[in-house]
Coordinates of C-alpha atoms in Angstrom, one line a residue:
M1 CA 18.1 -60.9 9.4
G2 CA 19.5 -60.0 5.8
S3 CA 22.9 -60.0 4.7
G4 CA 25.1 -56.9 4.3
K5 CA 25.1 -57.7 0.5
D6 CA 21.3 -57.8 0.3
D7 CA 20.8 -54.6 2.3
A8 CA 23.2 -52.7 -0.1
A9 CA 21.5 -54.0 -3.1
E10 CA 18.0 -52.6 -2.1
P11 CA 19.0 -48.9 -2.2
A12 CA 21.0 -49.6 -5.4
A13 CA 17.8 -51.2 -7.0
E14 CA 15.6 -48.2 -5.8
N15 CA 18.0 -45.9 -7.2
I16 CA 17.8 -47.8 -10.5
D17 CA 14.0 -47.8 -10.5
R18 CA 14.0 -44.0 -9.7
L19 CA 16.3 -43.2 -12.6
N20 CA 14.1 -45.5 -15.1
A21 CA 11.1 -43.6 -14.0
N22 CA 12.9 -40.2 -14.7
L23 CA 14.0 -41.2 -18.0
A24 CA 10.2 -42.2 -18.8
K25 CA 9.2 -38.8 -17.5
M26 CA 11.7 -37.3 -19.7
E27 CA 10.6 -39.0 -22.8
E28 CA 7.1 -37.6 -22.2
L29 CA 8.3 -34.2 -21.6
S30 CA 10.2 -34.1 -24.7
K31 CA 7.0 -35.1 -26.6
R32 CA 5.3 -32.2 -25.0
M33 CA 8.3 -29.9 -25.7
V34 CA 8.3 -30.8 -29.5
A35 CA 4.3 -30.0 -29.7
A36 CA 4.9 -26.6 -27.9
L37 CA 7.6 -25.6 -30.2
G38 CA 5.2 -26.5 -33.1
K39 CA 3.2 -23.5 -32.1
K40 CA 6.0 -21.0 -32.6
D41 CA 4.6 -18.1 -35.1
L42 CA 7.0 -18.8 -38.1
S43 CA 5.4 -15.4 -39.5
T44 CA 7.6 -13.2 -36.8
D45 CA 9.7 -10.9 -38.6
A46 CA 13.5 -12.3 -38.6
G47 CA 14.8 -8.6 -38.2
L48 CA 13.2 -8.6 -34.5
S49 CA 15.8 -11.1 -33.5
G50 CA 19.0 -9.6 -35.0
P51 CA 20.7 -6.8 -36.6
G52 CA 20.7 -6.4 -40.5
Q53 CA 23.4 -7.9 -42.7
D54 CA 25.0 -4.3 -43.2
L55 CA 26.3 -4.5 -39.7
Y56 CA 28.0 -7.9 -40.3
V57 CA 29.6 -6.8 -43.5
K58 CA 30.9 -3.5 -41.9
A59 CA 32.6 -5.5 -39.1
G60 CA 34.0 -8.1 -41.7
T61 CA 35.3 -5.6 -43.9
A62 CA 37.1 -3.5 -40.9
Y63 CA 38.6 -6.7 -39.7
L64 CA 39.7 -7.9 -43.1
N65 CA 41.5 -4.2 -43.6
E66 CA 43.0 -4.8 -40.2
M67 CA 44.5 -8.1 -41.5
M68 CA 45.7 -6.6 -44.5
N69 CA 47.2 -3.4 -43.1
N70 CA 48.6 -4.9 -40.1
P71 CA 49.4 -8.7 -40.7
S72 CA 52.4 -8.9 -38.3
K73 CA 50.1 -7.8 -35.3
L74 CA 47.4 -10.4 -36.0
I75 CA 50.1 -13.1 -36.6
A76 CA 51.5 -12.3 -33.2
E77 CA 48.0 -12.1 -31.5
Q78 CA 47.2 -15.7 -33.2
V79 CA 50.5 -17.3 -31.8
A80 CA 50.0 -16.0 -28.3
Y81 CA 46.6 -17.2 -28.5
W82 CA 47.5 -20.7 -29.6
G83 CA 50.5 -21.0 -27.2
K84 CA 48.3 -20.2 -24.4
A85 CA 45.7 -22.5 -25.4
M86 CA 48.6 -25.1 -25.9
E87 CA 49.9 -24.3 -22.5
N88 CA 46.6 -24.8 -20.7
F89 CA 45.9 -28.2 -22.7
A90 CA 49.4 -29.5 -21.7
Q91 CA 49.0 -28.7 -18.1
V92 CA 45.6 -30.6 -18.0
Q93 CA 47.1 -33.5 -20.0
Q94 CA 50.2 -34.0 -17.7
A95 CA 47.8 -34.0 -14.6
M96 CA 45.6 -36.7 -16.3
A97 CA 48.5 -38.8 -17.1
R98 CA 49.7 -38.7 -13.6
G99 CA 46.1 -39.9 -12.4
E100 CA 45.5 -36.6 -10.8
F101 CA 42.0 -35.5 -10.9
E102 CA 42.7 -32.2 -8.8
M103 CA 45.0 -29.6 -9.9
P104 CA 46.7 -27.0 -7.6
D105 CA 44.4 -24.0 -7.0
A106 CA 46.8 -21.5 -8.9
D107 CA 46.6 -17.9 -8.2
D108 CA 44.7 -16.6 -11.3
G109 CA 43.2 -13.6 -9.7
P110 CA 39.5 -13.4 -9.0
L111 CA 37.3 -15.3 -11.3
D112 CA 33.9 -14.1 -12.7
R113 CA 31.0 -14.9 -10.3
Q114 CA 29.5 -17.5 -12.7
F115 CA 32.6 -19.6 -11.8
A116 CA 32.1 -19.9 -8.0
N117 CA 32.5 -23.5 -8.0
P118 CA 36.0 -24.6 -6.7
M119 CA 36.3 -27.0 -9.5
W120 CA 36.5 -24.1 -12.3
R121 CA 40.1 -23.7 -10.7
T122 CA 41.2 -27.2 -9.4
H123 CA 39.4 -30.0 -11.7
P124 CA 41.4 -30.5 -15.0
Y125 CA 38.7 -30.9 -17.2
F126 CA 36.5 -27.8 -15.9
R127 CA 39.8 -25.9 -15.5
L128 CA 40.8 -26.2 -19.3
V129 CA 36.9 -25.4 -20.3
R130 CA 36.8 -22.2 -18.0
Q131 CA 40.5 -21.2 -19.3
Q132 CA 39.6 -22.0 -22.9
Y133 CA 36.4 -20.0 -22.6
E134 CA 38.1 -17.1 -21.1
L135 CA 40.7 -17.1 -23.6
N136 CA 38.3 -16.9 -26.7
A137 CA 36.2 -14.1 -24.9
Q138 CA 39.4 -12.2 -24.6
A139 CA 40.4 -12.8 -28.4
I140 CA 36.8 -11.7 -29.4
H141 CA 37.0 -8.5 -27.2
S142 CA 40.4 -7.6 -28.5
A143 CA 39.4 -8.3 -32.2
V144 CA 36.3 -6.0 -31.6
T145 CA 38.1 -3.0 -30.1
Q146 CA 40.7 -2.9 -32.7
L147 CA 38.2 -2.7 -35.6
D148 CA 38.8 0.5 -37.5
G149 CA 36.4 1.9 -40.0
L150 CA 33.3 2.0 -37.6
D151 CA 31.5 4.9 -36.6
R152 CA 30.4 5.2 -32.9
T153 CA 27.1 3.7 -33.3
E154 CA 28.3 0.7 -35.5
R155 CA 31.2 0.1 -32.8
Q156 CA 28.8 0.3 -29.9
R157 CA 26.5 -2.3 -32.0
V158 CA 29.1 -4.8 -32.8
E159 CA 30.5 -4.7 -29.1
F160 CA 27.0 -5.5 -27.7
F161 CA 26.3 -8.4 -30.2
S162 CA 29.8 -9.8 -29.6
R163 CA 29.1 -9.5 -25.8
Q164 CA 25.8 -11.5 -26.4
I165 CA 28.0 -14.2 -28.2
V166 CA 30.6 -14.5 -25.4
D167 CA 27.7 -14.8 -23.0
L168 CA 25.8 -17.3 -24.8
F169 CA 28.9 -19.6 -24.9
S170 CA 29.8 -19.6 -21.3
P171 CA 30.4 -23.2 -20.1
T172 CA 28.0 -22.6 -17.4
N173 CA 25.2 -22.6 -20.0
Y174 CA 25.5 -26.1 -21.0
L175 CA 25.1 -29.3 -18.9
A176 CA 28.3 -31.2 -20.0
T177 CA 30.4 -28.2 -18.8
N178 CA 28.5 -26.9 -15.6
P179 CA 29.7 -29.1 -12.4
D180 CA 27.0 -27.9 -10.3
A181 CA 24.2 -29.2 -12.6
L182 CA 26.1 -32.3 -13.2
Q183 CA 26.6 -33.0 -9.6
K184 CA 23.0 -32.3 -8.9
A185 CA 21.8 -34.6 -11.6
I186 CA 24.0 -37.5 -9.8
D187 CA 22.9 -36.7 -6.4
T188 CA 19.3 -36.6 -7.5
D189 CA 19.2 -39.8 -9.7
G190 CA 18.2 -37.5 -12.7
Q191 CA 15.3 -35.6 -10.7
S192 CA 16.7 -32.3 -11.2
L193 CA 16.9 -32.8 -15.0
V194 CA 13.3 -33.9 -15.0
D195 CA 12.4 -30.8 -13.1
G196 CA 14.5 -28.8 -15.3
L197 CA 12.8 -30.1 -18.5
E198 CA 9.4 -29.6 -17.0
N199 CA 10.3 -25.6 -16.4
L200 CA 11.6 -25.6 -19.9
V201 CA 8.4 -27.2 -21.3
R202 CA 6.0 -24.8 -19.1
D203 CA 8.2 -21.6 -20.5
I204 CA 7.8 -22.7 -24.1
E205 CA 4.2 -23.8 -23.8
A206 CA 3.4 -20.1 -22.0
N207 CA 5.2 -18.3 -24.7
K208 CA 3.5 -20.4 -27.7
G209 CA 6.7 -21.6 -28.9
E210 CA 9.1 -19.0 -27.8
L211 CA 11.4 -19.2 -25.2
L212 CA 12.1 -16.8 -22.1
P213 CA 12.9 -18.0 -18.8
T214 CA 10.3 -17.3 -16.0
L215 CA 11.9 -15.1 -13.5
S216 CA 9.4 -15.3 -10.5
D217 CA 7.0 -17.8 -9.2
P218 CA 3.9 -17.1 -11.1
D219 CA 1.9 -18.6 -8.3
A220 CA 3.3 -16.5 -5.3
F221 CA 1.7 -13.4 -6.0
T222 CA -2.0 -12.2 -6.7
V223 CA -2.5 -8.7 -7.7
G224 CA -4.7 -6.8 -5.5
E225 CA -4.2 -9.5 -2.7
N226 CA -0.3 -9.5 -1.7
I227 CA 1.1 -7.3 -4.3
G228 CA -0.6 -3.9 -5.6
A229 CA -2.8 -3.9 -2.7
T230 CA -3.1 -0.2 -1.3
E231 CA -6.7 0.6 -0.8
G232 CA -8.6 2.7 -3.3
K233 CA -11.4 2.9 -5.9
V234 CA -11.5 3.2 -9.7
V235 CA -13.4 6.4 -10.3
F236 CA -13.1 6.6 -13.9
R237 CA -12.6 4.3 -17.0
N238 CA -12.2 4.9 -20.6
K239 CA -10.5 3.1 -23.8
M240 CA -7.1 4.3 -22.6
M241 CA -7.0 4.0 -18.7
E242 CA -8.6 3.5 -15.5
L243 CA -8.1 6.3 -12.9
I244 CA -7.5 5.0 -9.3
Q245 CA -8.1 7.4 -6.4
F246 CA -6.6 6.1 -3.4
T247 CA -7.9 6.2 0.0
P248 CA -6.3 8.5 2.2
L249 CA -4.2 7.4 5.0
T250 CA -4.4 10.8 6.9
D251 CA -7.3 13.1 8.2
K252 CA -5.7 16.0 6.6
V253 CA -4.3 16.2 3.0
H254 CA -2.3 18.7 1.2
K255 CA -4.8 20.8 -1.0
V256 CA -3.3 20.4 -4.5
P257 CA -3.8 16.6 -5.3
L258 CA -1.0 14.5 -7.0
V259 CA -1.5 12.5 -10.3
I260 CA 1.0 9.6 -11.3
F261 CA 1.4 8.5 -14.8
P262 CA 3.3 5.3 -14.9
P263 CA 4.9 3.7 -17.9
W264 CA 2.3 1.8 -20.2
I265 CA 5.1 -0.6 -21.3
N266 CA 4.8 -2.2 -17.8
K267 CA 1.8 -1.9 -15.1
F268 CA 1.7 0.7 -12.4
Y269 CA 1.9 -1.5 -9.3
I270 CA 5.8 -1.3 -9.6
L271 CA 5.1 1.6 -7.5
D272 CA 2.9 -0.6 -5.1
L273 CA 4.6 -3.9 -4.6
K274 CA 4.1 -4.2 -1.0
P275 CA 3.5 -2.0 2.0
Q276 CA 7.0 -1.9 3.0
N277 CA 8.2 -0.6 -0.4
S278 CA 5.2 1.0 -1.9
L279 CA 5.8 4.7 -3.0
I280 CA 1.8 5.0 -3.5
R281 CA 1.2 4.1 0.3
W282 CA 4.3 6.2 1.3
I283 CA 3.0 9.4 -0.5
L284 CA -0.5 8.6 1.1
E285 CA 0.9 8.4 4.6
Q286 CA 2.6 11.8 4.0
G287 CA -0.9 13.5 3.5
Y288 CA -1.9 13.6 -0.3
T289 CA -5.0 13.1 -2.2
L290 CA -3.5 10.7 -4.8
F291 CA -4.7 9.7 -8.2
V292 CA -2.7 6.9 -10.1
V293 CA -3.2 6.1 -13.9
S294 CA -3.8 2.3 -14.8
W295 CA -3.3 1.9 -18.6
K296 CA -5.4 -0.5 -20.7
N297 CA -3.4 -3.5 -22.0
P298 CA -4.3 -2.9 -25.8
D299 CA -4.9 -5.8 -28.2
A300 CA -4.8 -5.4 -32.1
S301 CA -8.0 -3.3 -32.3
Y302 CA -5.6 -0.6 -30.9
A303 CA -3.4 -0.4 -33.9
E304 CA -4.4 3.2 -34.9
V305 CA -3.8 4.5 -31.3
G306 CA -1.3 7.0 -31.0
L307 CA 0.5 9.4 -28.5
E308 CA -2.4 11.9 -29.0
D309 CA -4.8 9.4 -27.7
Y310 CA -2.6 8.7 -24.6
I311 CA -2.3 12.4 -24.2
E312 CA -6.1 13.5 -24.8
E313 CA -7.9 10.5 -23.3
G314 CA -5.1 10.0 -20.4
Y315 CA -3.0 12.8 -19.3
L316 CA -5.6 15.5 -19.8
R317 CA -8.6 13.6 -19.2
A318 CA -6.9 12.2 -15.7
I319 CA -6.1 15.9 -14.7
E320 CA -9.6 17.1 -15.4
I321 CA -11.2 14.5 -13.4
A322 CA -8.8 15.0 -10.4
K323 CA -9.6 18.5 -10.5
D324 CA -13.3 17.9 -10.8
I325 CA -13.2 15.6 -7.7
T326 CA -11.1 17.5 -5.6
G327 CA -12.6 21.2 -6.6
E328 CA -9.0 22.2 -7.2
K329 CA -7.8 24.4 -10.1
Q330 CA -4.3 22.8 -10.4
V331 CA -2.7 19.1 -9.8
N332 CA 0.8 18.3 -9.4
A333 CA 2.0 15.7 -11.7
V334 CA 4.5 12.8 -12.1
G335 CA 5.6 10.9 -15.0
Y336 CA 7.9 7.7 -15.0
C337 CA 10.2 6.5 -17.9
I338 CA 8.0 6.6 -21.1
A339 CA 5.3 8.2 -19.4
G340 CA 7.6 11.0 -18.2
T341 CA 8.7 11.7 -22.0
T342 CA 5.1 12.0 -22.8
L343 CA 4.3 14.3 -19.7
A344 CA 6.8 16.6 -21.2
A345 CA 5.0 16.8 -24.4
T346 CA 1.8 17.3 -22.6
L347 CA 3.5 20.1 -20.5
A348 CA 4.7 21.9 -23.6
L349 CA 1.2 21.5 -25.4
M350 CA -0.7 22.9 -22.2
Q351 CA 1.9 25.7 -22.3
K352 CA 0.9 26.4 -26.1
R353 CA -2.8 26.2 -25.0
G354 CA -2.5 28.4 -22.1
D355 CA -3.8 25.5 -19.8
K356 CA -2.2 25.9 -16.3
S357 CA -3.9 22.9 -14.8
I358 CA -0.5 21.4 -13.7
R359 CA 1.1 23.4 -10.7
S360 CA 4.5 21.2 -10.7
A361 CA 5.9 18.0 -12.6
T362 CA 8.3 15.3 -11.5
F363 CA 10.1 13.0 -13.9
L364 CA 11.4 9.5 -12.6
T365 CA 14.1 8.2 -15.0
T366 CA 12.9 10.1 -18.0
L367 CA 14.6 10.8 -21.4
T368 CA 13.5 13.8 -23.3
D369 CA 16.5 14.4 -25.2
F370 CA 17.7 11.1 -27.3
S371 CA 20.8 12.3 -28.7
D372 CA 22.5 9.6 -26.7
Q373 CA 20.2 6.6 -26.5
G374 CA 22.6 4.5 -24.2
E375 CA 22.4 0.9 -24.4
F376 CA 19.2 0.9 -26.4
T377 CA 21.3 2.5 -29.4
V378 CA 22.0 -1.3 -30.6
F379 CA 18.1 -1.6 -31.0
L380 CA 17.1 1.7 -32.2
Q381 CA 18.6 1.6 -35.8
D382 CA 16.8 1.2 -38.8
D383 CA 17.1 -2.6 -39.2
F384 CA 15.3 -3.2 -36.0
V385 CA 13.0 -0.1 -36.3
D386 CA 12.1 -1.2 -39.9
A387 CA 11.4 -4.7 -38.5
I388 CA 9.3 -3.5 -35.8
E389 CA 7.4 -1.3 -38.1
R390 CA 6.5 -4.4 -40.4
Q391 CA 5.5 -6.4 -37.4
V392 CA 3.1 -3.9 -36.1
T393 CA 1.7 -3.1 -39.7
E394 CA 0.7 -6.8 -39.9
K395 CA -0.3 -7.5 -36.0
G396 CA -1.5 -4.2 -35.2
I397 CA 0.3 -4.2 -31.9
L398 CA 4.0 -4.8 -30.7
S399 CA 3.7 -8.0 -28.5
S400 CA 4.7 -7.5 -25.0
Y401 CA 6.9 -10.6 -25.7
F402 CA 9.5 -8.7 -27.9
M403 CA 9.8 -5.7 -25.5
S404 CA 10.4 -8.3 -22.6
K405 CA 12.9 -10.2 -24.5
T406 CA 14.8 -7.0 -25.6
M407 CA 14.9 -5.5 -22.0
S408 CA 16.0 -9.0 -20.6
F409 CA 18.9 -9.4 -23.2
L410 CA 20.2 -5.8 -22.0
R411 CA 21.1 -7.8 -18.9
A412 CA 21.4 -11.4 -20.3
R413 CA 23.5 -12.9 -17.7
D414 CA 21.1 -12.0 -15.0
L415 CA 17.8 -12.2 -16.8
V416 CA 18.3 -15.0 -19.4
Y417 CA 21.1 -17.3 -18.8
G418 CA 21.4 -17.3 -15.1
P419 CA 17.6 -17.9 -14.6
A420 CA 17.7 -20.6 -17.6
V421 CA 20.5 -22.6 -15.8
R422 CA 18.9 -22.5 -12.4
S423 CA 15.5 -23.3 -13.9
Y424 CA 16.4 -25.9 -16.8
M425 CA 19.6 -27.6 -15.6
M426 CA 19.4 -27.3 -11.8
G427 CA 15.4 -28.0 -11.8
E428 CA 15.0 -25.0 -9.2
A429 CA 11.5 -23.5 -9.1
P430 CA 11.7 -19.6 -9.8
P431 CA 11.8 -17.5 -6.6
A432 CA 9.1 -15.6 -5.0
F433 CA 10.4 -12.3 -6.1
D434 CA 7.5 -9.3 -6.2
L435 CA 10.1 -7.4 -8.6
L436 CA 10.7 -10.1 -10.9
Y437 CA 7.0 -11.1 -10.8
W438 CA 6.0 -7.4 -11.9
N439 CA 8.8 -7.5 -14.6
G440 CA 7.0 -10.6 -16.3
D441 CA 3.6 -9.0 -16.1
N442 CA 4.1 -7.3 -19.5
T443 CA 1.8 -5.2 -21.7
N444 CA 1.3 -4.9 -25.5
L445 CA 1.9 -1.5 -27.3
P446 CA -0.3 0.0 -30.0
G447 CA 1.2 0.1 -33.4
R448 CA 0.9 3.6 -34.4
M449 CA 2.2 4.6 -30.8
V450 CA 5.3 2.8 -31.1
M451 CA 6.3 4.0 -34.5
Q452 CA 5.7 7.6 -33.2
Y453 CA 7.9 7.3 -30.3
L454 CA 10.6 5.2 -32.1
R455 CA 10.8 7.4 -35.5
D456 CA 9.8 10.9 -34.0
L457 CA 11.3 10.9 -30.4
C458 CA 13.9 8.4 -30.3
Q459 CA 15.4 8.5 -33.8
G460 CA 14.3 12.0 -34.8
N461 CA 14.8 13.7 -31.2
A462 CA 12.1 15.7 -32.1
L463 CA 11.4 17.5 -28.4
A464 CA 15.0 18.4 -28.1
G465 CA 15.5 19.3 -31.9
D466 CA 13.1 20.8 -34.4
G467 CA 9.9 20.1 -32.4
F468 CA 7.4 17.4 -31.9
K469 CA 4.2 17.6 -33.8
I470 CA 1.2 16.8 -31.8
L471 CA -2.5 17.7 -31.7
G472 CA -2.2 20.7 -34.0
E473 CA 0.9 22.1 -32.3
T474 CA 4.7 21.9 -32.6
V475 CA 6.1 21.5 -28.9
H476 CA 9.6 21.8 -27.7
L477 CA 11.2 21.1 -24.4
S478 CA 11.6 24.9 -24.1
D479 CA 8.1 25.3 -23.9
I480 CA 7.9 23.8 -20.2
K481 CA 7.7 26.7 -17.9
L482 CA 6.6 25.3 -14.4
P483 CA 8.4 24.1 -11.5
V484 CA 10.0 20.7 -12.4
A485 CA 11.8 17.9 -10.7
S486 CA 13.8 15.1 -12.2
I487 CA 14.8 12.0 -10.6
G488 CA 17.8 10.1 -12.4
C489 CA 19.7 6.9 -11.4
K490 CA 23.3 6.5 -11.1
T491 CA 23.6 2.8 -12.7
D492 CA 20.3 3.1 -15.1
H493 CA 20.7 1.2 -18.0
I494 CA 17.6 1.9 -19.6
A495 CA 17.6 5.9 -19.0
P496 CA 21.2 6.9 -18.3
W497 CA 21.1 9.8 -15.6
R498 CA 23.4 11.8 -17.7
Q499 CA 20.9 11.9 -20.9
C500 CA 18.1 12.5 -18.5
Y501 CA 20.1 15.6 -17.2
V502 CA 20.7 16.7 -20.9
G503 CA 17.1 16.8 -21.6
F504 CA 16.1 18.3 -18.3
E505 CA 18.4 21.3 -18.4
Q506 CA 16.6 22.2 -21.7
F507 CA 13.3 22.8 -20.2
G508 CA 12.3 26.5 -20.1
S509 CA 11.5 26.3 -16.4
K510 CA 13.3 28.8 -13.8
D511 CA 12.4 26.3 -11.0
K512 CA 14.3 23.1 -11.7
T513 CA 15.7 20.6 -9.3
F514 CA 17.6 17.4 -10.3
I515 CA 18.3 14.5 -7.9
M516 CA 20.4 11.5 -8.7
S517 CA 19.6 8.3 -6.9
E518 CA 21.9 5.4 -6.2
S519 CA 21.2 2.1 -8.2
G520 CA 19.3 1.6 -11.4
H521 CA 15.9 2.2 -13.4
I522 CA 13.7 0.3 -10.7
A523 CA 15.8 -0.1 -7.6
G524 CA 16.7 3.2 -7.6
I525 CA 13.3 4.6 -7.7
V526 CA 11.6 2.0 -5.5
N527 CA 13.7 2.9 -2.7
P528 CA 11.9 3.3 0.6
P529 CA 13.5 5.3 3.6
S530 CA 13.0 2.3 5.8
K531 CA 15.4 0.2 4.0
K532 CA 18.2 2.8 4.4
K533 CA 19.8 1.2 1.3
Y534 CA 20.8 3.5 -1.5
G535 CA 21.6 7.3 -0.8
H536 CA 21.2 10.1 -3.5
F537 CA 23.1 13.2 -4.9
T538 CA 21.9 16.9 -5.1
N539 CA 23.2 20.2 -6.4
P540 CA 21.2 22.9 -6.9
D541 CA 23.1 24.3 -10.0
I542 CA 21.7 23.1 -13.3
S543 CA 23.6 25.3 -15.5
G544 CA 27.1 23.5 -16.2
G545 CA 26.0 20.0 -18.0
P546 CA 26.0 16.4 -16.1
E547 CA 29.7 16.3 -15.4
A548 CA 30.0 19.9 -13.7
W549 CA 26.5 18.9 -11.8
Q550 CA 28.0 15.5 -10.6
E551 CA 31.4 17.4 -9.5
G552 CA 29.6 19.5 -7.3
A553 CA 26.9 17.4 -5.9
T554 CA 26.5 16.4 -2.4
F555 CA 25.8 13.1 -1.2
T556 CA 23.1 12.1 1.3
E557 CA 22.6 8.7 2.8
G558 CA 19.2 7.2 2.6
S559 CA 16.2 7.4 -0.1
W560 CA 15.6 10.3 -2.3
W561 CA 11.7 10.0 -1.3
P562 CA 11.8 12.6 1.7
R563 CA 13.9 15.1 -0.3
W564 CA 11.3 15.2 -2.9
E565 CA 8.5 15.4 -0.7
T566 CA 10.0 18.2 0.9
W567 CA 10.1 20.0 -2.6
L568 CA 6.6 18.8 -3.3
K569 CA 4.8 20.1 -0.4
K570 CA 6.0 23.4 -1.1
R571 CA 3.9 23.3 -4.1
S572 CA 0.9 21.4 -2.7
G573 CA -0.8 24.1 -0.8
A574 CA -2.2 24.0 2.9
M575 CA -3.6 21.3 4.6
V576 CA -7.4 20.6 4.1
D577 CA -9.8 17.8 4.9
C578 CA -9.3 14.6 3.2
C579 CA -11.3 13.5 -0.2
I580 CA -12.7 10.0 0.1
P581 CA -13.2 8.2 -3.2
G582 CA -17.0 8.2 -4.1
E583 CA -17.8 11.3 -2.3
S584 CA -17.3 13.9 -5.1
G585 CA -20.0 13.0 -7.7
Y586 CA -18.0 10.3 -9.5
D587 CA -19.1 6.6 -8.7
C588 CA -16.6 4.0 -7.6
L589 CA -16.5 1.5 -10.6
C590 CA -14.6 -1.2 -8.6
D591 CA -11.9 -1.5 -5.9
A592 CA -8.3 -0.9 -6.7
P593 CA -6.2 -2.0 -8.5
G594 CA -9.0 -2.3 -11.2
S595 CA -9.6 -4.4 -14.0
Y596 CA -7.2 -3.2 -16.7
V597 CA -4.2 -4.1 -14.5
M598 CA -5.4 -7.7 -14.7
E599 CA -5.5 -8.2 -18.1
K600 CA -2.5 -10.5 -19.5
S601 CA -0.7 -10.5 -22.8
T602 CA 0.0 -13.2 -24.7
A603 CA 3.1 -13.8 -26.8

């Protein structure tokens, strides 16, 4: 029987061996990381990563003017800043001098959720780090808000990029100042750091030297099996899209078929994540013949593909095929985000041509008037757009990486720093989350189309202004005459509902319905009735601007889907026998979700 001393030594020796093994792994992983970083494309335009120098010059000049015009105020702020910093330091120094490693949980008010660990309040070191960070953040915010001499757009950009700096330097983002990460490293003998480094190397290798955290477990989902799996057939394919006809789920269907145009910035299965939250499946259950476009993921050979190609070979072709298959003269159409913007241009073009193939149209989180570009304003100025133009001129496409990076940094805490901390410092595996999996399954964008969208529609605001020139016509929002519905989302940061409304009210239609869903750009749309999660607002009066509309709106608990379907079925005709894919002269090329959706982008 061994002595107590020997028994205690054995676990200690095991811990040392484990720690040494982990250190060896970290050395090997570090070599891999260096090799992966060496694959970074150094030819990437630096303008894609930050604003032009003119913004810094203007901000610096404005701050210098403030110093010169109001020096007493600046001095008072500096004195207050240093006074508070010294007070915080003195409190910690006194506690440490007394040998106290836990301070009273002072009533500092509620803390930011990133500081959930009690040690941010009670441990002298972490409390000082947290207080100093908050003090610095407040000082930056105060300095920015007091800048004069900046126009509205410049101020918005300075505020955005200053928030990025504040978020970047949060102490939770660094191992030495993150108590949760440090404690886990101790508890696991460094295993959490090894796992984190493995995750970091994996992401750098996957993005060819660039770094963007993986948000969802890449092995948890397979498109066509446990995500995007509603039954259907690809009934047509060209260079722009595959057209999927979904298998009916009812014996009788409404006479007028429905065609959905999803955005080509991402893939269509956001509307078909799983049966419980699939808008596609729910529409089939209500008794509709449903077609959905799955867009091609372009490569450099698509450099000269423009919005004309999306309209002619996508929208108009899909509409004709849906009419041909069902034998109907009209279809109802739905456009989501950028696909809704292009649907608006298509409807205006069809009106000019006298084409009445669309009976009604629905727009999901769709901007058509870009006079206020919301949070995207910071990226829609010439410095960024010029850099994008240089990039697509050289490469032919805008890589999915840049679009994904831009979207992520609009919500940096949730989509960049938070996931990075959990993955790289805590060593956690990405969650099996269908929405985040879809979010990471991005697509490239054709160079010519990108510049048309950015220059003409966003910067030039052509649809709501002087007119958008497309396929030999100049079209305006006022050219749209058919019945229309628009769904905006209350907290949408990509397509703010007020701006969706501003464009929508300019349509020339007499029959207009606007619905505002609770939540944001995705969750507000993918909001099945079964969840009973987010409600919606309605107001039939579209004449008084967004504020007046909201003031007079009525709130209803639950999803907007049934409300919209009541609107849609009034424009969808009588019930007829269902139309099975492959029975109307078009061969079934393959099963849904098709082949285009499977194509992956590279960084």
